[in-house]
DNA sequence: CTTTGTAAATGAATGGCATTCATTTAGTGG
DNA sequence: CCACTAAATGAATGCCATTCATTTACAAAG
């Protein structure tokens, strides 16, 4: 009865499970069941559940669009990359705490993404010693913004505290009246453009 | 045997516990033990463990330094606030997923922080409909950067993949040689200054 | 003082979870 | 045909949050 299982199959099954049941439904038991296998069988292929999350993360990194680096303007490439990166991970926020502490050695697709992005920054004229910091700054913003996408629409409703917080209440109301675009998208666009123009100034 | 427990006491005990054992050590059982009480007793005062995390979050919000708003330049106030905010939550990253989805109604101290910051933005000349988006953009960056502080030093070491990723490897090396400051602080400073100057341009 | 009501604490259960391990099964190369 | 190895099994472990029927302590009302 050798080997219906491997890392690719586990990753795929995990993705299907998450799509159907969300991250709460992603248990080792459920994952095993979806593969018609006993839970303990999974441990022949992954060391722990964290390993599964790591496989997922690296797979998702391969979905991020880096194709604009090397063609056209640096600004446009960063824009495309950042929006795509945020969109992918906004569906997978439980992975963010994992990524944040994940050594890139363990994630080849993620490393490949960094390579493409780094080359794009270098070719755009960034001094070498600022490249990693600039990417990290953008990534931090992207991860934070990914959470933002999942927030409930009324998260900023001050409720009964409205009178005590006039400035904030007014600002929230004003945005709501204005808003056609998703609030999370407005904030992301605003911050991203600020980062692009600010970081762009570091080029030699 | 009425009432040795209340929300303030639970919050304080939880903070002490986290300081000593980290967030892995923060279990309802351990929290109860630290208060000399049975685990089930906690449920007379909080609805769930998530409630405890919520109490913690709101307490931490009160530690964020907003004192610079209303005195001096908007830029300086944002800088002080943002660094302080990041420093506080970099010690409490497990709360970030909670905050991200937390309606402000349930967190009075957090709401108070937003009020002060909003007023600072308004007084600095921000159009009302951009205030919330600007704050959200900054907050997203701050939360993402808080994770960054906790990352291991060698997180970007490409290991055996170094030859396959020359641009990235070079950039990582270059930063390491350069660096006296903590890498997370460099990236945060870079991104924050970019956001401050980019968002500052929205003022009327 | 006693009665009555209420808030708070108890301890025993429940169900879910990741993980471990001794054992079995099934192929593969000598 | 045998020996080795990789993979799957199912039963157990230990930790966890949460629930609930029951008891305890106290305070206010008669």
Tab-separated table of C-alpha atoms (C1' of nucleotides) in Angstrom:
chain	number	residue	atom	x	y	z
A	1	UNK	CA	0.000	0.000	0.000
A	2	UNK	CA	2.802	2.426	-0.822
A	3	UNK	CA	2.516	6.167	-1.190
A	4	UNK	CA	-0.648	7.893	-2.343
A	5	UNK	CA	0.719	10.832	-0.403
A	6	UNK	CA	3.388	13.398	-1.071
A	7	UNK	CA	4.004	17.065	-0.319
A	8	UNK	CA	2.346	18.292	-3.494
A	9	UNK	CA	-0.748	16.194	-2.830
A	10	UNK	CA	-0.928	17.338	0.769
A	11	UNK	CA	-0.635	20.962	-0.264
A	12	UNK	CA	-3.356	20.589	-2.844
A	13	UNK	CA	-5.694	18.829	-0.433
A	14	UNK	CA	-5.044	21.461	2.209
A	15	UNK	CA	-5.915	24.235	-0.247
A	16	UNK	CA	-9.156	22.525	-1.219
A	17	UNK	CA	-10.040	22.029	2.417
A	18	UNK	CA	-9.388	25.673	3.276
A	19	UNK	CA	-11.457	26.826	0.352
A	20	UNK	CA	-14.352	24.722	1.549
A	21	UNK	CA	-14.143	24.967	5.338
A	22	UNK	CA	-11.745	27.811	6.072
A	23	UNK	CA	-8.719	27.658	8.300
A	24	UNK	CA	-10.762	26.446	11.259
A	25	UNK	CA	-11.579	23.389	9.191
A	26	UNK	CA	-7.933	22.703	8.463
A	27	UNK	CA	-7.165	20.043	11.057
A	28	UNK	CA	-4.787	17.162	10.627
A	29	UNK	CA	-7.740	14.808	10.992
A	30	UNK	CA	-9.802	16.557	8.323
A	31	UNK	CA	-6.810	16.791	6.025
A	32	UNK	CA	-6.152	13.074	6.422
A	33	UNK	CA	-9.784	12.239	5.839
A	34	UNK	CA	-9.826	14.251	2.624
A	35	UNK	CA	-6.922	12.081	1.472
A	36	UNK	CA	-8.566	8.831	2.626
A	37	UNK	CA	-5.836	8.170	5.077
A	38	UNK	CA	-5.335	7.986	8.824
A	39	UNK	CA	-4.160	11.187	10.520
A	40	UNK	CA	-0.957	9.576	11.646
A	41	UNK	CA	-0.049	8.760	8.038
A	42	UNK	CA	0.505	12.449	7.378
A	43	UNK	CA	3.411	12.438	9.769
A	44	UNK	CA	5.414	10.280	7.399
A	45	UNK	CA	5.532	13.265	5.061
A	46	UNK	CA	5.432	16.360	7.236
A	47	UNK	CA	6.979	16.939	10.626
A	48	UNK	CA	4.058	18.898	12.042
A	49	UNK	CA	1.034	20.958	11.195
A	50	UNK	CA	3.323	23.963	10.968
A	51	UNK	CA	4.992	22.131	8.107
A	52	UNK	CA	1.686	21.991	6.289
A	53	UNK	CA	1.223	25.723	6.735
A	54	UNK	CA	4.725	26.214	5.407
A	55	UNK	CA	3.943	24.197	2.303
A	56	UNK	CA	0.858	26.321	1.786
A	57	UNK	CA	2.766	29.538	2.209
A	58	UNK	CA	5.374	28.584	-0.327
A	59	UNK	CA	2.743	27.522	-2.803
A	60	UNK	CA	0.941	30.839	-2.441
A	61	UNK	CA	4.194	32.736	-2.983
A	62	UNK	CA	4.331	31.171	-6.432
A	63	UNK	CA	0.955	32.760	-7.222
A	64	UNK	CA	2.183	36.286	-6.584
A	65	UNK	CA	2.614	38.246	-9.811
A	66	UNK	CA	6.209	39.357	-10.277
A	67	UNK	CA	5.983	39.387	-14.059
A	68	UNK	CA	6.136	43.165	-14.316
A	69	UNK	CA	9.673	43.398	-12.954
A	70	UNK	CA	12.132	43.915	-15.748
A	71	UNK	CA	9.557	45.325	-18.144
A	72	UNK	CA	8.628	48.988	-18.005
A	73	UNK	CA	8.800	51.260	-14.980
A	74	UNK	CA	9.879	50.174	-11.501
A	75	UNK	CA	6.821	51.944	-10.075
A	76	UNK	CA	4.441	49.875	-12.164
A	77	UNK	CA	6.190	46.642	-11.333
A	78	UNK	CA	5.985	47.347	-7.594
A	79	UNK	CA	2.326	48.277	-7.910
A	80	UNK	CA	1.444	45.060	-9.715
A	81	UNK	CA	3.470	42.937	-7.324
A	82	UNK	CA	2.120	44.588	-4.178
A	83	UNK	CA	-1.559	44.406	-5.139
A	84	UNK	CA	-1.201	40.800	-6.191
A	85	UNK	CA	0.716	39.878	-3.036
A	86	UNK	CA	-1.937	41.484	-0.853
A	87	UNK	CA	-4.793	39.849	-2.733
A	88	UNK	CA	-3.299	36.382	-2.439
A	89	UNK	CA	-2.621	36.589	1.274
A	90	UNK	CA	-5.799	38.405	2.228
A	91	UNK	CA	-7.459	35.020	1.644
A	92	UNK	CA	-4.899	33.346	3.892
A	93	UNK	CA	-4.231	35.645	6.825
A	94	UNK	CA	-3.657	32.773	9.269
A	95	UNK	CA	-0.417	32.135	7.392
A	96	UNK	CA	0.962	35.593	8.073
A	97	UNK	CA	2.319	34.838	11.537
A	98	UNK	CA	4.026	31.812	10.002
A	99	UNK	CA	5.646	33.735	7.162
A	100	UNK	CA	6.896	36.431	9.444
A	101	UNK	CA	9.214	34.037	11.241
A	102	UNK	CA	9.911	31.716	8.315
A	103	UNK	CA	13.550	31.362	7.216
A	104	UNK	CA	13.544	31.670	3.446
A	105	UNK	CA	15.707	28.578	3.117
A	106	UNK	CA	12.649	26.479	3.873
A	107	UNK	CA	10.573	28.145	1.153
A	108	UNK	CA	12.054	27.973	-2.327
A	109	UNK	CA	9.183	29.654	-4.162
A	110	UNK	CA	9.245	32.503	-1.682
A	111	UNK	CA	12.965	32.842	-2.192
A	112	UNK	CA	12.434	32.907	-5.963
A	113	UNK	CA	9.988	35.752	-5.523
A	114	UNK	CA	12.542	37.701	-3.492
A	115	UNK	CA	15.157	37.125	-6.150
A	116	UNK	CA	12.996	38.564	-8.904
A	117	UNK	CA	11.971	41.526	-6.810
A	118	UNK	CA	15.541	42.218	-5.665
A	119	UNK	CA	16.788	42.149	-9.249
A	120	UNK	CA	14.040	44.582	-10.194
A	121	UNK	CA	15.119	46.971	-7.463
A	122	UNK	CA	18.793	46.684	-8.384
A	123	UNK	CA	18.092	47.315	-12.054
A	124	UNK	CA	15.996	50.324	-11.130
A	125	UNK	CA	19.045	51.861	-9.517
A	126	UNK	CA	18.594	51.071	-5.822
A	127	UNK	CA	21.792	51.032	-3.795
A	128	UNK	CA	22.363	47.429	-2.786
A	129	UNK	CA	22.286	48.010	0.948
A	130	UNK	CA	18.775	49.516	0.817
A	131	UNK	CA	17.103	46.831	-1.239
A	132	UNK	CA	16.215	44.369	1.503
A	133	UNK	CA	15.005	47.084	3.849
A	134	UNK	CA	12.796	48.566	1.148
A	135	UNK	CA	11.281	45.184	0.323
A	136	UNK	CA	10.713	44.438	3.986
A	137	UNK	CA	8.976	47.785	4.459
A	138	UNK	CA	6.668	47.070	1.535
A	139	UNK	CA	6.016	43.537	2.736
A	140	UNK	CA	5.153	44.724	6.220
A	141	UNK	CA	2.616	47.095	4.747
A	142	UNK	CA	1.242	44.331	2.529
A	143	UNK	CA	0.778	41.870	5.392
A	144	UNK	CA	-0.889	44.430	7.602
A	145	UNK	CA	-3.160	45.419	4.758
A	146	UNK	CA	-4.072	41.812	4.065
A	147	UNK	CA	-5.658	41.631	7.522
A	148	UNK	CA	-7.482	44.813	6.778
A	149	UNK	CA	-9.308	43.225	3.858
A	150	UNK	CA	-10.889	40.660	6.179
A	151	UNK	CA	-12.169	43.200	8.697
A	152	UNK	CA	-15.945	43.590	9.060
A	153	UNK	CA	-17.427	46.620	7.314
A	154	UNK	CA	-18.618	48.241	10.533
A	155	UNK	CA	-15.346	47.798	12.406
A	156	UNK	CA	-14.993	51.551	12.955
A	157	UNK	CA	-18.543	52.207	14.057
A	158	UNK	CA	-18.057	53.988	17.387
A	159	UNK	CA	-21.537	53.002	18.533
A	160	UNK	CA	-22.533	54.559	21.825
A	161	UNK	CA	-19.198	56.324	22.133
A	162	UNK	CA	-19.879	58.570	19.143
A	163	UNK	CA	-20.373	61.772	21.176
A	164	UNK	CA	-17.161	61.222	23.063
A	165	UNK	CA	-15.150	60.873	19.858
A	166	UNK	CA	-16.248	63.648	17.517
A	167	UNK	CA	-13.166	63.843	15.295
A	168	UNK	CA	-12.994	60.136	14.715
A	169	UNK	CA	-16.753	59.761	14.278
A	170	UNK	CA	-16.779	62.575	11.754
A	171	UNK	CA	-13.909	61.060	9.822
A	172	UNK	CA	-15.586	57.654	9.731
A	173	UNK	CA	-18.871	59.142	8.545
A	174	UNK	CA	-17.150	61.238	5.938
A	175	UNK	CA	-15.387	58.230	4.487
A	176	UNK	CA	-18.597	56.203	4.444
A	177	UNK	CA	-20.458	58.918	2.548
A	178	UNK	CA	-17.650	59.400	0.077
A	179	UNK	CA	-16.976	55.751	-0.475
A	180	UNK	CA	-17.692	53.717	-3.531
A	181	UNK	CA	-14.427	51.780	-3.389
A	182	UNK	CA	-13.830	49.215	-0.654
A	183	UNK	CA	-12.317	51.063	2.326
A	184	UNK	CA	-9.486	48.542	2.543
A	185	UNK	CA	-8.626	49.234	-1.089
A	186	UNK	CA	-8.603	52.988	-0.602
A	187	UNK	CA	-6.238	52.714	2.348
A	188	UNK	CA	-4.007	50.251	0.544
A	189	UNK	CA	-3.803	52.430	-2.566
A	190	UNK	CA	-3.017	55.502	-0.520
A	191	UNK	CA	-0.266	53.852	1.489
A	192	UNK	CA	1.197	52.025	-1.459
A	193	UNK	CA	1.537	55.182	-3.543
A	194	UNK	CA	3.164	56.937	-0.611
A	195	UNK	CA	5.646	54.093	-0.183
A	196	UNK	CA	6.400	53.896	-3.892
A	197	UNK	CA	7.185	57.557	-4.171
A	198	UNK	CA	9.047	57.712	-0.875
A	199	UNK	CA	11.140	54.600	-1.466
A	200	UNK	CA	11.643	55.499	-5.112
A	201	UNK	CA	13.586	58.499	-3.910
A	202	UNK	CA	16.298	56.188	-2.573
A	203	UNK	CA	17.472	55.301	-6.068
A	204	UNK	CA	20.895	56.577	-7.065
B	1	UNK	CA	-16.276	33.821	48.823
B	2	UNK	CA	-17.358	36.736	46.619
B	3	UNK	CA	-15.240	38.356	43.954
B	4	UNK	CA	-11.476	38.363	44.059
B	5	UNK	CA	-11.775	38.597	40.305
B	6	UNK	CA	-12.605	41.358	37.914
B	7	UNK	CA	-11.599	42.452	34.421
B	8	UNK	CA	-8.764	44.650	35.608
B	9	UNK	CA	-7.361	41.844	37.748
B	10	UNK	CA	-7.645	39.336	34.948
B	11	UNK	CA	-5.891	41.687	32.543
B	12	UNK	CA	-3.086	42.298	34.983
B	13	UNK	CA	-2.624	38.612	35.690
B	14	UNK	CA	-2.653	37.808	31.994
B	15	UNK	CA	0.059	40.388	31.357
B	16	UNK	CA	2.221	38.983	34.127
B	17	UNK	CA	1.736	35.487	32.791
B	18	UNK	CA	2.675	36.502	29.249
B	19	UNK	CA	5.747	38.270	30.476
B	20	UNK	CA	6.868	35.151	32.279
B	21	UNK	CA	5.756	32.342	29.977
B	22	UNK	CA	4.882	33.965	26.666
B	23	UNK	CA	1.654	33.582	24.766
B	24	UNK	CA	1.982	29.793	24.680
B	25	UNK	CA	1.783	29.873	28.446
B	26	UNK	CA	-1.375	31.936	28.420
B	27	UNK	CA	-3.996	29.238	28.920
B	28	UNK	CA	-7.216	29.617	30.809
B	29	UNK	CA	-5.948	27.012	33.272
B	30	UNK	CA	-2.670	28.825	33.875
B	31	UNK	CA	-4.428	32.166	34.128
B	32	UNK	CA	-6.837	30.747	36.686
B	33	UNK	CA	-4.020	29.176	38.670
B	34	UNK	CA	-2.171	32.486	38.804
B	35	UNK	CA	-5.303	33.953	40.376
B	36	UNK	CA	-5.770	31.024	42.791
B	37	UNK	CA	-9.049	30.108	41.261
B	38	UNK	CA	-10.591	27.294	39.232
B	39	UNK	CA	-10.519	27.708	35.446
B	40	UNK	CA	-14.289	27.740	35.248
B	41	UNK	CA	-14.431	30.707	37.600
B	42	UNK	CA	-12.968	32.911	34.882
B	43	UNK	CA	-16.074	32.378	32.813
B	44	UNK	CA	-18.114	34.400	35.281
B	45	UNK	CA	-16.157	37.444	34.128
B	46	UNK	CA	-15.210	36.833	30.512
B	47	UNK	CA	-17.168	35.117	27.806
B	48	UNK	CA	-14.211	33.339	26.248
B	49	UNK	CA	-10.467	33.366	25.895
B	50	UNK	CA	-10.895	35.764	23.008
B	51	UNK	CA	-12.373	38.154	25.571
B	52	UNK	CA	-9.166	37.968	27.557
B	53	UNK	CA	-7.137	38.813	24.470
B	54	UNK	CA	-9.473	41.701	23.840
B	55	UNK	CA	-8.916	43.043	27.339
B	56	UNK	CA	-5.190	42.794	26.775
B	57	UNK	CA	-5.391	44.589	23.464
B	58	UNK	CA	-7.312	47.481	24.893
B	59	UNK	CA	-4.926	47.801	27.792
B	60	UNK	CA	-1.948	47.913	25.435
B	61	UNK	CA	-3.635	50.602	23.342
B	62	UNK	CA	-3.545	52.814	26.405
B	63	UNK	CA	0.255	52.449	26.498
B	64	UNK	CA	0.713	53.873	23.008
B	65	UNK	CA	2.158	57.353	23.089
B	66	UNK	CA	-0.197	59.864	21.467
B	67	UNK	CA	1.033	62.781	23.557
B	68	UNK	CA	2.772	64.476	20.637
B	69	UNK	CA	-0.457	65.164	18.758
B	70	UNK	CA	-1.480	68.755	19.163
B	71	UNK	CA	2.002	69.982	20.069
B	72	UNK	CA	4.466	70.794	17.318
B	73	UNK	CA	4.571	69.350	13.822
B	74	UNK	CA	2.201	66.680	12.512
B	75	UNK	CA	5.196	64.767	11.181
B	76	UNK	CA	6.787	64.525	14.612
B	77	UNK	CA	3.556	63.459	16.239
B	78	UNK	CA	3.040	60.653	13.717
B	79	UNK	CA	6.629	59.527	14.166
B	80	UNK	CA	6.332	59.312	17.929
B	81	UNK	CA	2.980	57.570	17.763
B	82	UNK	CA	4.029	55.053	15.125
B	83	UNK	CA	7.282	54.005	16.794
B	84	UNK	CA	5.562	53.663	20.121
B	85	UNK	CA	2.665	51.703	18.637
B	86	UNK	CA	5.032	49.305	16.896
B	87	UNK	CA	7.172	48.844	20.003
B	88	UNK	CA	4.201	48.012	22.186
B	89	UNK	CA	2.715	45.449	19.836
B	90	UNK	CA	5.969	43.876	18.724
B	91	UNK	CA	5.928	42.270	22.172
B	92	UNK	CA	2.370	41.065	21.610
B	93	UNK	CA	2.096	39.925	18.007
B	94	UNK	CA	-0.419	37.161	18.815
B	95	UNK	CA	-2.913	39.955	19.452
B	96	UNK	CA	-2.613	41.387	15.967
B	97	UNK	CA	-5.061	38.990	14.321
B	98	UNK	CA	-7.499	39.879	17.090
B	99	UNK	CA	-7.143	43.634	16.669
B	100	UNK	CA	-7.536	43.429	12.931
B	101	UNK	CA	-11.107	42.205	13.223
B	102	UNK	CA	-12.003	43.973	16.458
B	103	UNK	CA	-14.906	46.427	16.351
B	104	UNK	CA	-13.740	49.544	18.151
B	105	UNK	CA	-16.914	49.656	20.211
B	106	UNK	CA	-15.550	46.806	22.297
B	107	UNK	CA	-12.272	48.595	23.006
B	108	UNK	CA	-12.638	52.013	24.628
B	109	UNK	CA	-8.939	52.757	25.058
B	110	UNK	CA	-8.331	51.894	21.438
B	111	UNK	CA	-11.137	54.193	20.432
B	112	UNK	CA	-9.639	56.953	22.566
B	113	UNK	CA	-6.359	56.531	20.716
B	114	UNK	CA	-8.136	56.858	17.381
B	115	UNK	CA	-9.869	60.002	18.552
B	116	UNK	CA	-6.618	61.705	19.499
B	117	UNK	CA	-4.930	60.681	16.277
B	118	UNK	CA	-7.901	61.721	14.138
B	119	UNK	CA	-8.002	65.111	15.790
B	120	UNK	CA	-4.290	65.504	15.112
B	121	UNK	CA	-4.818	64.749	11.439
B	122	UNK	CA	-7.762	67.102	11.176
B	123	UNK	CA	-5.867	69.937	12.848
B	124	UNK	CA	-2.944	69.343	10.532
B	125	UNK	CA	-5.205	70.081	7.596
B	126	UNK	CA	-6.218	66.634	6.349
B	127	UNK	CA	-9.475	66.522	4.408
B	128	UNK	CA	-11.940	64.646	6.561
B	129	UNK	CA	-12.612	61.847	4.100
B	130	UNK	CA	-8.927	60.870	3.942
B	131	UNK	CA	-8.240	60.700	7.646
B	132	UNK	CA	-9.424	57.165	8.361
B	133	UNK	CA	-7.756	55.740	5.267
B	134	UNK	CA	-4.473	57.396	6.162
B	135	UNK	CA	-4.573	56.064	9.695
B	136	UNK	CA	-5.462	52.591	8.462
B	137	UNK	CA	-2.553	52.657	6.028
B	138	UNK	CA	-0.159	53.618	8.806
B	139	UNK	CA	-1.625	51.026	11.142
B	140	UNK	CA	-1.286	48.288	8.557
B	141	UNK	CA	2.360	49.155	8.165
B	142	UNK	CA	2.803	49.223	11.929
B	143	UNK	CA	1.238	45.795	12.470
B	144	UNK	CA	3.244	44.207	9.694
B	145	UNK	CA	6.394	45.776	11.065
B	146	UNK	CA	5.634	44.523	14.552
B	147	UNK	CA	5.929	40.953	13.267
B	148	UNK	CA	9.175	41.875	11.647
B	149	UNK	CA	10.739	42.746	14.989
B	150	UNK	CA	10.231	39.187	16.208
B	151	UNK	CA	11.809	37.510	13.174
B	152	UNK	CA	15.056	35.592	13.695
B	153	UNK	CA	18.202	37.430	12.642
B	154	UNK	CA	19.093	34.925	9.946
B	155	UNK	CA	15.636	34.812	8.387
B	156	UNK	CA	16.964	35.968	5.006
B	157	UNK	CA	19.935	33.645	4.862
B	158	UNK	CA	19.476	31.892	1.505
B	159	UNK	CA	21.618	28.952	2.623
B	160	UNK	CA	22.292	26.458	-0.117
B	161	UNK	CA	20.238	28.458	-2.600
B	162	UNK	CA	22.702	31.356	-2.579
B	163	UNK	CA	24.094	30.722	-6.083
B	164	UNK	CA	20.610	30.544	-7.564
B	165	UNK	CA	19.636	33.914	-6.098
B	166	UNK	CA	22.520	36.309	-6.731
B	167	UNK	CA	20.632	39.609	-6.527
B	168	UNK	CA	18.886	38.743	-3.311
B	169	UNK	CA	21.968	37.171	-1.749
B	170	UNK	CA	24.015	40.241	-2.621
B	171	UNK	CA	21.426	42.560	-1.155
B	172	UNK	CA	21.233	40.544	2.073
B	173	UNK	CA	25.012	40.487	2.430
B	174	UNK	CA	25.276	44.181	1.702
B	175	UNK	CA	22.762	45.026	4.396
B	176	UNK	CA	24.505	42.770	6.906
B	177	UNK	CA	27.874	44.435	6.288
B	178	UNK	CA	26.408	47.911	6.470
B	179	UNK	CA	24.277	47.299	9.489
B	180	UNK	CA	24.751	48.585	12.960
B	181	UNK	CA	21.083	49.317	13.515
B	182	UNK	CA	18.599	46.441	13.905
B	183	UNK	CA	17.393	45.489	10.408
B	184	UNK	CA	13.764	45.706	11.516
B	185	UNK	CA	14.364	49.258	12.703
B	186	UNK	CA	15.988	50.303	9.449
B	187	UNK	CA	13.088	48.975	7.410
B	188	UNK	CA	10.554	50.542	9.740
B	189	UNK	CA	12.259	53.920	9.638
B	190	UNK	CA	12.508	53.840	5.871
B	191	UNK	CA	8.866	52.917	5.348
B	192	UNK	CA	7.575	55.282	7.992
B	193	UNK	CA	9.365	58.286	6.532
B	194	UNK	CA	8.041	57.392	3.091
B	195	UNK	CA	4.489	57.152	4.449
B	196	UNK	CA	4.794	60.381	6.399
B	197	UNK	CA	5.951	62.373	3.424
B	198	UNK	CA	3.557	60.699	0.987
B	199	UNK	CA	0.496	60.972	3.231
B	200	UNK	CA	1.502	64.448	4.358
B	201	UNK	CA	0.968	65.557	0.781
B	202	UNK	CA	-2.750	64.920	1.139
B	203	UNK	CA	-3.185	67.906	3.430
B	204	UNK	CA	-5.188	70.800	2.063
C	1	DC	C1'	-31.683	36.872	63.360
C	2	DT	C1'	-33.586	34.405	59.816
C	3	DT	C1'	-34.972	34.163	55.051
C	4	DT	C1'	-34.225	34.835	50.354
C	5	DG	C1'	-31.876	36.185	46.306
C	6	DT	C1'	-27.736	36.687	43.718
C	7	DA	C1'	-23.058	36.682	42.282
C	8	DA	C1'	-19.161	33.950	42.247
C	9	DA	C1'	-16.409	29.651	42.706
C	10	DT	C1'	-16.134	24.644	42.324
C	11	DG	C1'	-14.944	20.122	40.217
C	12	DA	C1'	-16.216	16.913	37.129
C	13	DA	C1'	-17.279	16.164	32.535
C	14	DT	C1'	-17.001	16.921	27.168
C	15	DG	C1'	-15.185	17.180	22.832
C	16	DG	C1'	-11.580	18.663	19.857
C	17	DC	C1'	-6.987	18.896	18.872
C	18	DA	C1'	-1.901	17.662	17.461
C	19	DT	C1'	1.173	14.307	18.113
C	20	DT	C1'	3.493	9.622	19.287
C	21	DC	C1'	4.290	4.810	18.879
C	22	DA	C1'	4.240	-0.066	18.461
C	23	DT	C1'	2.585	-2.761	14.942
C	24	DT	C1'	1.171	-4.220	10.357
C	25	DT	C1'	1.169	-3.906	5.383
C	26	DA	C1'	2.988	-3.721	0.852
C	27	DG	C1'	6.035	-3.446	-2.356
C	28	DT	C1'	11.455	-3.688	-4.149
C	29	DG	C1'	16.073	-5.208	-4.904
C	30	DG	C1'	19.319	-9.004	-3.890
D	1	DC	C1'	12.228	-16.531	-1.393
D	2	DC	C1'	14.191	-13.290	1.841
D	3	DA	C1'	15.381	-8.938	3.869
D	4	DC	C1'	14.854	-4.235	3.874
D	5	DT	C1'	12.406	-0.081	3.789
D	6	DA	C1'	8.782	3.188	3.161
D	7	DA	C1'	4.229	4.025	4.293
D	8	DA	C1'	-0.257	3.353	6.693
D	9	DT	C1'	-2.775	1.942	10.814
D	10	DG	C1'	-5.365	2.517	15.194
D	11	DA	C1'	-4.979	3.118	19.780
D	12	DA	C1'	-3.234	6.045	23.252
D	13	DT	C1'	-1.554	10.660	25.374
D	14	DG	C1'	-1.827	15.063	26.940
D	15	DC	C1'	-3.317	19.621	26.443
D	16	DC	C1'	-6.809	22.725	25.636
D	17	DA	C1'	-11.243	25.707	25.974
D	18	DT	C1'	-15.598	25.401	27.446
D	19	DT	C1'	-20.051	23.773	29.910
D	20	DC	C1'	-22.923	22.652	33.730
D	21	DA	C1'	-25.074	21.168	37.870
D	22	DT	C1'	-23.965	22.157	42.359
D	23	DT	C1'	-22.268	24.632	46.319
D	24	DT	C1'	-20.573	28.649	48.826
D	25	DA	C1'	-20.547	33.359	50.592
D	26	DC	C1'	-22.614	37.376	51.277
D	27	DA	C1'	-26.045	41.179	51.402
D	28	DA	C1'	-30.458	43.033	51.634
D	29	DA	C1'	-35.337	42.506	53.306
D	30	DG	C1'	-38.602	40.876	56.552
